[in-house]
Amino acid sequence: MAFELPKLDYEYNALEPHVDARTMEIHHTKHHAAYTSKLNDALRGTQLEGKSIEKILSKASALPAAMRNNGGGFYNHNVFWKVMSPNGGGEPGGELAEAIRKDFGSFDNFKNEFSNAAETRFGSGWAWLVKTSGGLKVTSTPNQDNPLMDVSDVKGTPILGLDVWEHAYYLHYQNRRPDYISAFWNVVNWEEVAKQFK
Ligand code: MN3
């Protein structure tokens, strides 16, 4: 019943030059693996053991820090690996494209708002595109928080997420977070984002 580190759908070097292989490997085998095992350690023997990750995160405000931080870290990276692909980039189509136009005015407006959320998140955290009861919204969260958590300013289902912790980009981009954010758009897996939107 314990949570498991997922395998990636692509090789560590598949997202180069946008995300480098060394960063991908350390990020998956060290960072994500640690969140996963620490989450399992924190849950063992508690009433939340065996519950879904969504259910656990929805109670974030009442969780011990080890569950909130590692639970968020486990879930957020699951989203992150899925919304990137070596065949990514471009723009979404279909219903997702329509929803983005309706809620942001245009794809470019959405992209600017999301990039800005990622750039201005102070310290470590995430930028998100969120499906809420009131349509699509962009937000950012600190640390390993996310929009599934009751503590999030914007609540809903994250359908696109970008990790802006320094461990996600520092080896290749050093302090240039905006360059990493620009490069991210080349690997966004819009098919997967559209699937999560439905
Ligand atoms: Mn990370």
Coordinates of N, CA and C and ligand atoms in Angstrom, one line a residue:
M1 N 0.8 -1.2 0.0 CA 0.0 0.0 0.0 C 0.9 1.3 0.0
A2 N 2.1 1.1 0.2 CA 3.0 2.3 0.3 C 3.1 3.0 -1.1
F3 N 3.4 4.3 -1.1 CA 3.5 5.0 -2.3 C 4.9 4.6 -3.0
E4 N 4.8 4.6 -4.3 CA 6.1 4.2 -5.0 C 6.5 5.3 -6.0
L5 N 7.9 5.4 -6.1 CA 8.5 6.3 -7.0 C 8.1 5.9 -8.4
P6 N 7.4 6.7 -9.2 CA 7.1 6.3 -10.6 C 8.3 6.3 -11.5
K7 N 8.2 5.4 -12.5 CA 9.2 5.5 -13.6 C 8.9 6.6 -14.5
L8 N 9.9 7.2 -15.2 CA 9.6 8.2 -16.2 C 9.3 7.6 -17.5
D9 N 8.5 8.3 -18.3 CA 8.1 7.8 -19.7 C 9.2 8.1 -20.7
Y10 N 10.3 8.7 -20.3 CA 11.4 9.0 -21.2 C 12.7 8.9 -20.4
E11 N 13.8 9.0 -21.2 CA 15.2 8.9 -20.6 C 15.5 10.2 -19.9
Y12 N 16.5 10.1 -19.1 CA 17.0 11.4 -18.3 C 17.5 12.4 -19.3
N13 N 18.1 12.0 -20.4 CA 18.6 13.0 -21.4 C 17.6 13.4 -22.4
A14 N 16.4 12.9 -22.4 CA 15.4 13.1 -23.4 C 14.9 14.6 -23.5
L15 N 15.1 15.3 -22.5 CA 14.5 16.7 -22.5 C 15.6 17.8 -22.8
E16 N 16.8 17.3 -23.1 CA 17.9 18.2 -23.4 C 17.6 18.9 -24.7
P17 N 18.1 20.1 -24.9 CA 18.9 20.9 -24.1 C 18.2 21.7 -23.0
H18 N 16.8 21.5 -23.0 CA 16.0 22.4 -22.1 C 16.1 22.0 -20.6
V19 N 16.1 20.7 -20.3 CA 16.4 20.2 -19.0 C 17.5 19.2 -19.1
D20 N 18.6 19.4 -18.4 CA 19.8 18.5 -18.7 C 19.6 17.2 -17.9
A21 N 20.3 16.2 -18.5 CA 20.2 14.8 -18.0 C 20.6 14.6 -16.5
R22 N 21.7 15.3 -16.1 CA 22.2 15.2 -14.7 C 21.2 15.7 -13.7
T23 N 20.6 16.9 -14.1 CA 19.5 17.4 -13.2 C 18.4 16.5 -13.1
M24 N 17.9 15.9 -14.3 CA 16.8 15.0 -14.3 C 17.1 13.8 -13.4
E25 N 18.3 13.2 -13.5 CA 18.6 12.0 -12.8 C 18.6 12.2 -11.3
I26 N 19.3 13.3 -10.9 CA 19.4 13.6 -9.4 C 18.0 14.0 -8.9
H27 N 17.2 14.7 -9.7 CA 15.9 15.2 -9.3 C 15.0 14.0 -9.0
H28 N 15.1 13.0 -9.9 CA 14.2 11.8 -9.8 C 14.7 10.8 -8.8
T29 N 16.0 10.4 -8.9 CA 16.5 9.3 -8.1 C 16.9 9.8 -6.7
K30 N 17.1 11.1 -6.5 CA 17.4 11.5 -5.1 C 16.3 12.3 -4.5
H31 N 15.9 13.4 -5.1 CA 14.9 14.3 -4.5 C 13.5 13.6 -4.5
H32 N 13.0 13.2 -5.6 CA 11.7 12.6 -5.6 C 11.6 11.3 -4.8
A33 N 12.7 10.5 -4.9 CA 12.8 9.2 -4.2 C 12.8 9.5 -2.7
A34 N 13.4 10.6 -2.2 CA 13.5 10.9 -0.8 C 12.1 11.4 -0.3
Y35 N 11.4 12.2 -1.1 CA 10.0 12.6 -0.7 C 9.1 11.4 -0.6
T36 N 9.3 10.4 -1.5 CA 8.4 9.2 -1.5 C 8.7 8.4 -0.2
S37 N 10.0 8.1 0.0 CA 10.2 7.2 1.2 C 9.9 7.9 2.5
K38 N 10.2 9.2 2.6 CA 9.9 10.0 3.8 C 8.4 10.1 4.0
L39 N 7.6 10.2 2.9 CA 6.2 10.2 3.1 C 5.7 8.9 3.7
N40 N 6.2 7.8 3.1 CA 5.8 6.5 3.6 C 6.2 6.3 5.1
D41 N 7.4 6.8 5.4 CA 7.8 6.7 6.9 C 6.8 7.5 7.8
A42 N 6.5 8.7 7.3 CA 5.6 9.6 8.1 C 4.2 9.0 8.2
L43 N 3.7 8.2 7.2 CA 2.3 7.7 7.3 C 2.2 6.4 8.0
R44 N 3.3 5.7 8.1 CA 3.3 4.3 8.7 C 2.7 4.3 10.1
G45 N 1.6 3.5 10.2 CA 1.0 3.3 11.5 C 0.0 4.4 11.9
T46 N -0.2 5.4 11.0 CA -1.2 6.4 11.3 C -2.5 6.1 10.6
Q47 N -3.6 6.9 10.9 CA -4.9 6.7 10.3 C -4.9 7.0 8.8
L48 N -3.9 7.8 8.4 CA -3.9 8.1 7.0 C -3.2 7.1 6.1
E49 N -2.6 6.2 6.7 CA -1.9 5.1 5.9 C -2.9 4.4 5.0
G50 N -2.6 4.3 3.7 CA -3.5 3.6 2.8 C -4.5 4.5 2.1
K51 N -4.6 5.8 2.6 CA -5.5 6.8 1.9 C -4.9 7.3 0.7
S52 N -5.7 7.8 -0.2 CA -5.1 8.4 -1.5 C -4.3 9.7 -1.2
I53 N -3.4 10.0 -2.0 CA -2.6 11.2 -1.8 C -3.4 12.4 -1.9
E54 N -4.4 12.4 -2.7 CA -5.3 13.6 -2.8 C -6.1 13.8 -1.5
K55 N -6.5 12.7 -0.9 CA -7.3 12.8 0.4 C -6.3 13.3 1.5
I56 N -5.1 12.8 1.5 CA -4.1 13.2 2.5 C -3.8 14.7 2.4
L57 N -3.5 15.2 1.1 CA -3.2 16.6 0.9 C -4.3 17.5 1.2
S58 N -5.5 17.1 1.0 CA -6.7 17.9 1.3 C -6.8 18.4 2.8
K59 N -6.1 17.6 3.6 CA -6.1 17.9 5.1 C -4.8 18.6 5.5
A60 N -4.1 19.2 4.5 CA -2.7 19.8 4.8 C -2.6 20.6 6.1
S61 N -3.6 21.4 6.4 CA -3.5 22.3 7.5 C -3.4 21.6 8.8
A62 N -3.9 20.3 8.8 CA -3.9 19.6 10.1 C -2.7 18.5 10.1
L63 N -1.9 18.5 9.0 CA -0.9 17.4 8.9 C 0.4 17.8 9.6
P64 N 1.1 16.9 10.2 CA 2.5 17.1 10.6 C 3.3 17.6 9.4
A65 N 4.3 18.4 9.7 CA 5.2 18.9 8.6 C 5.7 17.8 7.7
A66 N 6.1 16.7 8.2 CA 6.7 15.6 7.4 C 5.7 15.1 6.4
M67 N 4.5 15.0 6.8 CA 3.4 14.5 5.8 C 3.1 15.6 4.8
R68 N 3.0 16.8 5.2 CA 2.6 17.9 4.3 C 3.7 18.1 3.2
N69 N 5.0 18.2 3.7 CA 6.1 18.5 2.8 C 6.4 17.3 1.9
N70 N 6.5 16.1 2.5 CA 6.9 15.0 1.6 C 5.7 14.5 0.8
G71 N 4.5 14.6 1.3 CA 3.3 14.3 0.5 C 3.2 15.2 -0.7
G72 N 3.4 16.5 -0.5 CA 3.4 17.5 -1.6 C 4.5 17.2 -2.5
G73 N 5.7 16.9 -2.0 CA 6.8 16.6 -2.9 C 6.6 15.3 -3.7
F74 N 6.0 14.3 -3.1 CA 5.7 13.1 -3.9 C 4.7 13.4 -5.0
Y75 N 3.6 14.1 -4.7 CA 2.5 14.3 -5.7 C 3.0 15.3 -6.7
N76 N 3.7 16.4 -6.3 CA 4.0 17.5 -7.3 C 5.0 16.9 -8.4
H77 N 5.9 16.1 -8.0 CA 6.9 15.6 -9.0 C 6.2 14.5 -9.9
N78 N 5.2 13.8 -9.4 CA 4.4 12.9 -10.3 C 3.8 13.7 -11.4
V79 N 3.2 14.9 -11.0 CA 2.6 15.8 -12.0 C 3.7 16.3 -13.0
F80 N 4.8 16.8 -12.4 CA 5.9 17.4 -13.2 C 6.4 16.5 -14.3
W81 N 6.8 15.3 -13.9 CA 7.4 14.4 -15.0 C 6.4 14.1 -16.1
K82 N 5.1 14.0 -15.7 CA 4.0 13.7 -16.7 C 3.8 14.9 -17.7
V83 N 3.9 16.1 -17.2 CA 3.6 17.2 -18.1 C 4.8 17.7 -18.9
M84 N 5.8 16.9 -18.9 CA 6.9 17.2 -19.8 C 7.1 16.0 -20.8
S85 N 7.6 16.3 -22.0 CA 7.8 15.2 -23.0 C 8.9 15.7 -24.0
P86 N 9.7 14.8 -24.5 CA 10.6 15.2 -25.6 C 9.9 15.6 -26.8
N87 N 8.6 15.2 -26.9 CA 7.8 15.7 -28.1 C 6.9 16.8 -27.7
G88 N 7.2 17.5 -26.6 CA 6.3 18.6 -26.1 C 6.6 19.9 -26.9
G89 N 6.0 21.0 -26.2 CA 6.1 22.3 -26.8 C 4.9 22.7 -27.6
G90 N 4.9 23.8 -28.2 CA 3.8 24.3 -29.0 C 2.7 24.8 -28.2
E91 N 1.5 24.6 -28.7 CA 0.3 25.1 -28.0 C -0.8 23.9 -27.9
P92 N -1.6 24.0 -26.9 CA -2.7 23.0 -26.8 C -3.7 23.2 -27.8
G93 N -4.5 22.2 -28.1 CA -5.7 22.3 -29.0 C -6.9 22.0 -28.3
G94 N -8.0 21.9 -29.0 CA -9.3 21.4 -28.5 C -9.9 22.2 -27.4
E95 N -10.5 21.5 -26.5 CA -11.3 22.1 -25.4 C -10.4 22.9 -24.4
L96 N -9.1 22.4 -24.2 CA -8.2 23.1 -23.3 C -7.8 24.4 -23.9
A97 N -7.6 24.5 -25.2 CA -7.2 25.7 -25.9 C -8.4 26.7 -25.8
E98 N -9.6 26.2 -25.9 CA -10.8 27.1 -25.8 C -10.9 27.7 -24.4
A99 N -10.7 26.8 -23.4 CA -10.8 27.2 -22.0 C -9.7 28.2 -21.6
I100 N -8.5 28.0 -22.2 CA -7.4 29.0 -21.9 C -7.8 30.4 -22.5
R101 N -8.3 30.3 -23.7 CA -8.7 31.6 -24.4 C -9.8 32.3 -23.6
K102 N -10.8 31.5 -23.1 CA -11.9 32.0 -22.4 C -11.4 32.7 -21.0
D103 N -10.5 32.0 -20.3 CA -10.2 32.4 -19.0 C -9.0 33.4 -18.9
F104 N -8.2 33.4 -20.0 CA -7.0 34.3 -20.0 C -7.0 35.3 -21.2
G105 N -7.9 35.1 -22.1 CA -7.9 36.0 -23.2 C -7.2 35.5 -24.4
S106 N -6.0 34.9 -24.2 CA -5.2 34.3 -25.3 C -4.2 33.4 -24.7
F107 N -3.6 32.5 -25.5 CA -2.6 31.6 -25.0 C -1.4 32.4 -24.5
D108 N -1.0 33.5 -25.2 CA 0.1 34.3 -24.8 C -0.1 34.9 -23.5
N109 N -1.3 35.4 -23.2 CA -1.6 36.0 -21.9 C -1.4 34.9 -20.8
F110 N -1.9 33.7 -21.1 CA -1.8 32.6 -20.1 C -0.3 32.4 -19.8
K111 N 0.5 32.3 -20.9 CA 1.9 31.9 -20.8 C 2.6 33.0 -20.0
N112 N 2.3 34.3 -20.3 CA 2.9 35.3 -19.5 C 2.6 35.3 -18.0
E113 N 1.3 35.0 -17.7 CA 0.9 35.0 -16.4 C 1.5 33.8 -15.6
F114 N 1.6 32.7 -16.3 CA 2.2 31.5 -15.7 C 3.7 31.7 -15.4
S115 N 4.4 32.3 -16.5 CA 5.8 32.5 -16.4 C 6.1 33.5 -15.2
N116 N 5.3 34.5 -15.1 CA 5.4 35.5 -14.1 C 5.2 34.9 -12.7
A117 N 4.3 34.0 -12.6 CA 4.0 33.3 -11.3 C 5.3 32.5 -10.9
A118 N 5.9 31.9 -11.9 CA 7.1 31.0 -11.7 C 8.3 31.9 -11.3
E119 N 8.4 33.0 -12.0 CA 9.6 33.9 -11.8 C 9.5 34.6 -10.4
T120 N 8.3 35.0 -10.0 CA 8.2 35.8 -8.8 C 7.9 35.0 -7.5
R121 N 7.8 33.7 -7.7 CA 7.7 32.9 -6.4 C 9.0 33.0 -5.7
F122 N 8.9 33.6 -4.5 CA 10.2 33.9 -3.7 C 10.7 32.6 -3.1
G123 N 11.9 32.3 -3.3 CA 12.5 31.1 -2.7 C 12.0 29.9 -3.5
S124 N 11.8 28.8 -2.8 CA 11.4 27.5 -3.4 C 9.9 27.4 -3.5
G125 N 9.5 26.7 -4.6 CA 8.0 26.5 -4.8 C 7.7 26.1 -6.2
W126 N 6.4 26.3 -6.5 CA 5.9 25.8 -7.8 C 4.9 26.8 -8.4
A127 N 4.9 26.8 -9.8 CA 3.8 27.5 -10.5 C 2.8 26.5 -11.0
W128 N 1.6 26.9 -11.1 CA 0.5 25.9 -11.4 C -0.5 26.5 -12.4
L129 N -1.0 25.7 -13.3 CA -2.3 26.0 -13.9 C -3.3 25.0 -13.3
V130 N -4.4 25.6 -12.8 CA -5.3 24.9 -11.9 C -6.7 24.9 -12.5
K131 N -7.3 23.7 -12.5 CA -8.8 23.6 -12.8 C -9.6 23.8 -11.6
T132 N -10.3 25.0 -11.5 CA -11.1 25.3 -10.3 C -12.6 25.2 -10.6
S133 N -13.4 25.4 -9.6 CA -14.8 25.4 -9.9 C -15.2 26.7 -10.7
G134 N -14.3 27.7 -10.6 CA -14.6 28.9 -11.4 C -13.7 29.0 -12.6
G135 N -13.3 27.9 -13.2 CA -12.5 28.0 -14.4 C -11.0 27.8 -14.2
L136 N -10.2 28.0 -15.2 CA -8.8 27.8 -15.1 C -8.1 29.0 -14.4
K137 N -7.2 28.8 -13.5 CA -6.5 29.8 -12.8 C -5.0 29.5 -12.8
V138 N -4.2 30.6 -12.7 CA -2.7 30.4 -12.5 C -2.4 30.8 -11.1
T139 N -1.6 30.0 -10.4 CA -1.2 30.4 -9.1 C 0.2 29.9 -8.8
S140 N 0.8 30.2 -7.7 CA 2.1 29.6 -7.3 C 2.0 29.3 -5.8
T141 N 2.7 28.3 -5.4 CA 2.7 27.9 -4.0 C 4.1 27.7 -3.4
P142 N 4.3 28.0 -2.1 CA 5.7 27.9 -1.6 C 6.0 26.4 -1.3
N143 N 7.3 26.1 -1.2 CA 7.8 24.8 -0.7 C 7.2 23.7 -1.6
Q144 N 6.6 22.7 -0.9 CA 6.0 21.6 -1.7 C 4.5 21.6 -1.5
D145 N 3.9 22.8 -1.2 CA 2.5 23.0 -1.2 C 1.9 22.9 -2.6
N146 N 0.6 22.7 -2.7 CA 0.0 22.6 -4.0 C -1.5 23.0 -3.9
P147 N -2.2 23.2 -5.0 CA -3.6 23.6 -5.0 C -4.6 22.5 -4.5
L148 N -4.2 21.3 -4.2 CA -5.0 20.3 -3.6 C -5.2 20.6 -2.1
M149 N -4.2 21.3 -1.6 CA -4.2 21.6 -0.1 C -5.2 22.6 0.3
D150 N -5.8 22.4 1.5 CA -6.7 23.3 2.0 C -6.1 24.7 2.3
V151 N -4.7 24.7 2.4 CA -4.0 26.0 2.7 C -3.7 26.8 1.5
S152 N -4.0 26.3 0.3 CA -3.7 27.0 -0.9 C -4.6 28.2 -1.2
D153 N -4.1 29.3 -1.7 CA -4.9 30.5 -2.0 C -5.9 30.1 -3.1
V154 N -5.4 29.4 -4.2 CA -6.3 28.9 -5.2 C -6.4 27.4 -5.1
K155 N -7.6 26.9 -5.0 CA -7.8 25.5 -4.7 C -8.5 24.8 -6.0
G156 N -8.0 23.6 -6.3 CA -8.5 22.9 -7.4 C -7.5 21.8 -7.8
T157 N -7.7 21.3 -9.0 CA -6.8 20.2 -9.5 C -5.7 20.8 -10.4
P158 N -4.4 20.6 -10.0 CA -3.3 21.2 -10.8 C -3.2 20.3 -12.1
I159 N -3.2 21.0 -13.3 CA -3.1 20.3 -14.5 C -1.8 20.5 -15.2
L160 N -1.1 21.6 -14.8 CA 0.3 21.9 -15.3 C 1.1 22.4 -14.1
G161 N 2.3 21.9 -13.9 CA 3.1 22.4 -12.8 C 4.5 22.6 -13.2
L162 N 5.2 23.6 -12.6 CA 6.6 23.8 -12.9 C 7.3 24.0 -11.6
D163 N 8.3 23.2 -11.4 CA 9.1 23.2 -10.2 C 10.1 24.3 -10.3
V164 N 10.1 25.3 -9.4 CA 11.1 26.4 -9.4 C 12.0 26.3 -8.2
W165 N 12.1 25.2 -7.6 CA 13.2 25.0 -6.6 C 14.5 25.1 -7.3
E166 N 15.6 25.6 -6.7 CA 16.9 25.6 -7.4 C 17.4 24.2 -7.8
H167 N 17.0 23.2 -7.1 CA 17.5 21.8 -7.5 C 16.9 21.4 -8.9
A168 N 15.9 22.1 -9.3 CA 15.3 21.8 -10.6 C 16.1 22.4 -11.8
Y169 N 16.9 23.4 -11.5 CA 17.6 24.1 -12.7 C 19.0 24.6 -12.4
Y170 N 19.5 24.5 -11.2 CA 20.7 25.3 -10.9 C 22.0 24.7 -11.6
L171 N 22.1 23.4 -11.8 CA 23.3 22.8 -12.4 C 23.4 23.4 -13.8
H172 N 22.3 23.6 -14.5 CA 22.4 24.0 -15.9 C 22.2 25.5 -16.1
Y173 N 21.3 26.1 -15.3 CA 21.0 27.5 -15.5 C 21.5 28.4 -14.4
Q174 N 22.2 27.8 -13.3 CA 22.6 28.6 -12.1 C 21.5 29.5 -11.7
N175 N 21.7 30.8 -11.6 CA 20.7 31.7 -11.0 C 19.7 32.2 -12.0
R176 N 19.8 31.7 -13.3 CA 18.9 32.2 -14.3 C 17.6 31.5 -14.4
R177 N 16.8 31.7 -13.4 CA 15.5 31.0 -13.4 C 14.6 31.4 -14.6
P178 N 14.6 32.7 -15.0 CA 13.8 33.0 -16.2 C 14.2 32.2 -17.5
D179 N 15.5 31.9 -17.6 CA 15.9 31.1 -18.8 C 15.3 29.7 -18.7
Y180 N 15.3 29.1 -17.5 CA 14.8 27.8 -17.3 C 13.3 27.8 -17.6
I181 N 12.6 28.9 -17.2 CA 11.1 29.0 -17.4 C 10.8 29.1 -18.9
S182 N 11.6 29.9 -19.6 CA 11.4 30.0 -21.1 C 11.6 28.6 -21.7
A183 N 12.7 27.9 -21.3 CA 13.0 26.6 -21.9 C 11.9 25.6 -21.6
F184 N 11.2 25.7 -20.5 CA 10.2 24.7 -20.1 C 9.1 24.6 -21.1
W185 N 8.8 25.8 -21.8 CA 7.7 25.8 -22.7 C 8.0 24.9 -23.9
N186 N 9.2 24.6 -24.2 CA 9.6 23.7 -25.3 C 9.3 22.2 -25.0
V187 N 9.1 21.9 -23.7 CA 8.9 20.5 -23.4 C 7.5 20.2 -22.7
V188 N 6.6 21.2 -22.7 CA 5.3 21.0 -22.1 C 4.5 19.9 -23.0
N189 N 4.1 18.9 -22.3 CA 3.3 17.8 -22.9 C 1.8 18.2 -22.9
W190 N 1.4 19.0 -23.9 CA 0.0 19.5 -23.9 C -1.1 18.4 -23.9
E191 N -0.7 17.3 -24.5 CA -1.7 16.2 -24.6 C -2.0 15.7 -23.2
E192 N -1.0 15.6 -22.4 CA -1.2 15.2 -21.0 C -2.0 16.2 -20.2
V193 N -1.6 17.5 -20.4 CA -2.3 18.6 -19.7 C -3.8 18.5 -20.1
A194 N -4.1 18.3 -21.4 CA -5.5 18.2 -21.9 C -6.2 17.0 -21.3
K195 N -5.5 16.0 -21.1 CA -6.1 14.8 -20.5 C -6.5 15.1 -19.0
Q196 N -5.6 15.8 -18.3 CA -5.9 16.1 -16.9 C -7.0 17.1 -16.8
F197 N -7.1 17.9 -17.8 CA -8.2 19.0 -17.9 C -9.6 18.3 -18.0
K198 N -9.6 17.2 -18.7 CA -10.9 16.5 -19.0 C -11.5 15.7 -17.8
Ligands
MN3_1 MN 11.8 19.2 -7.3

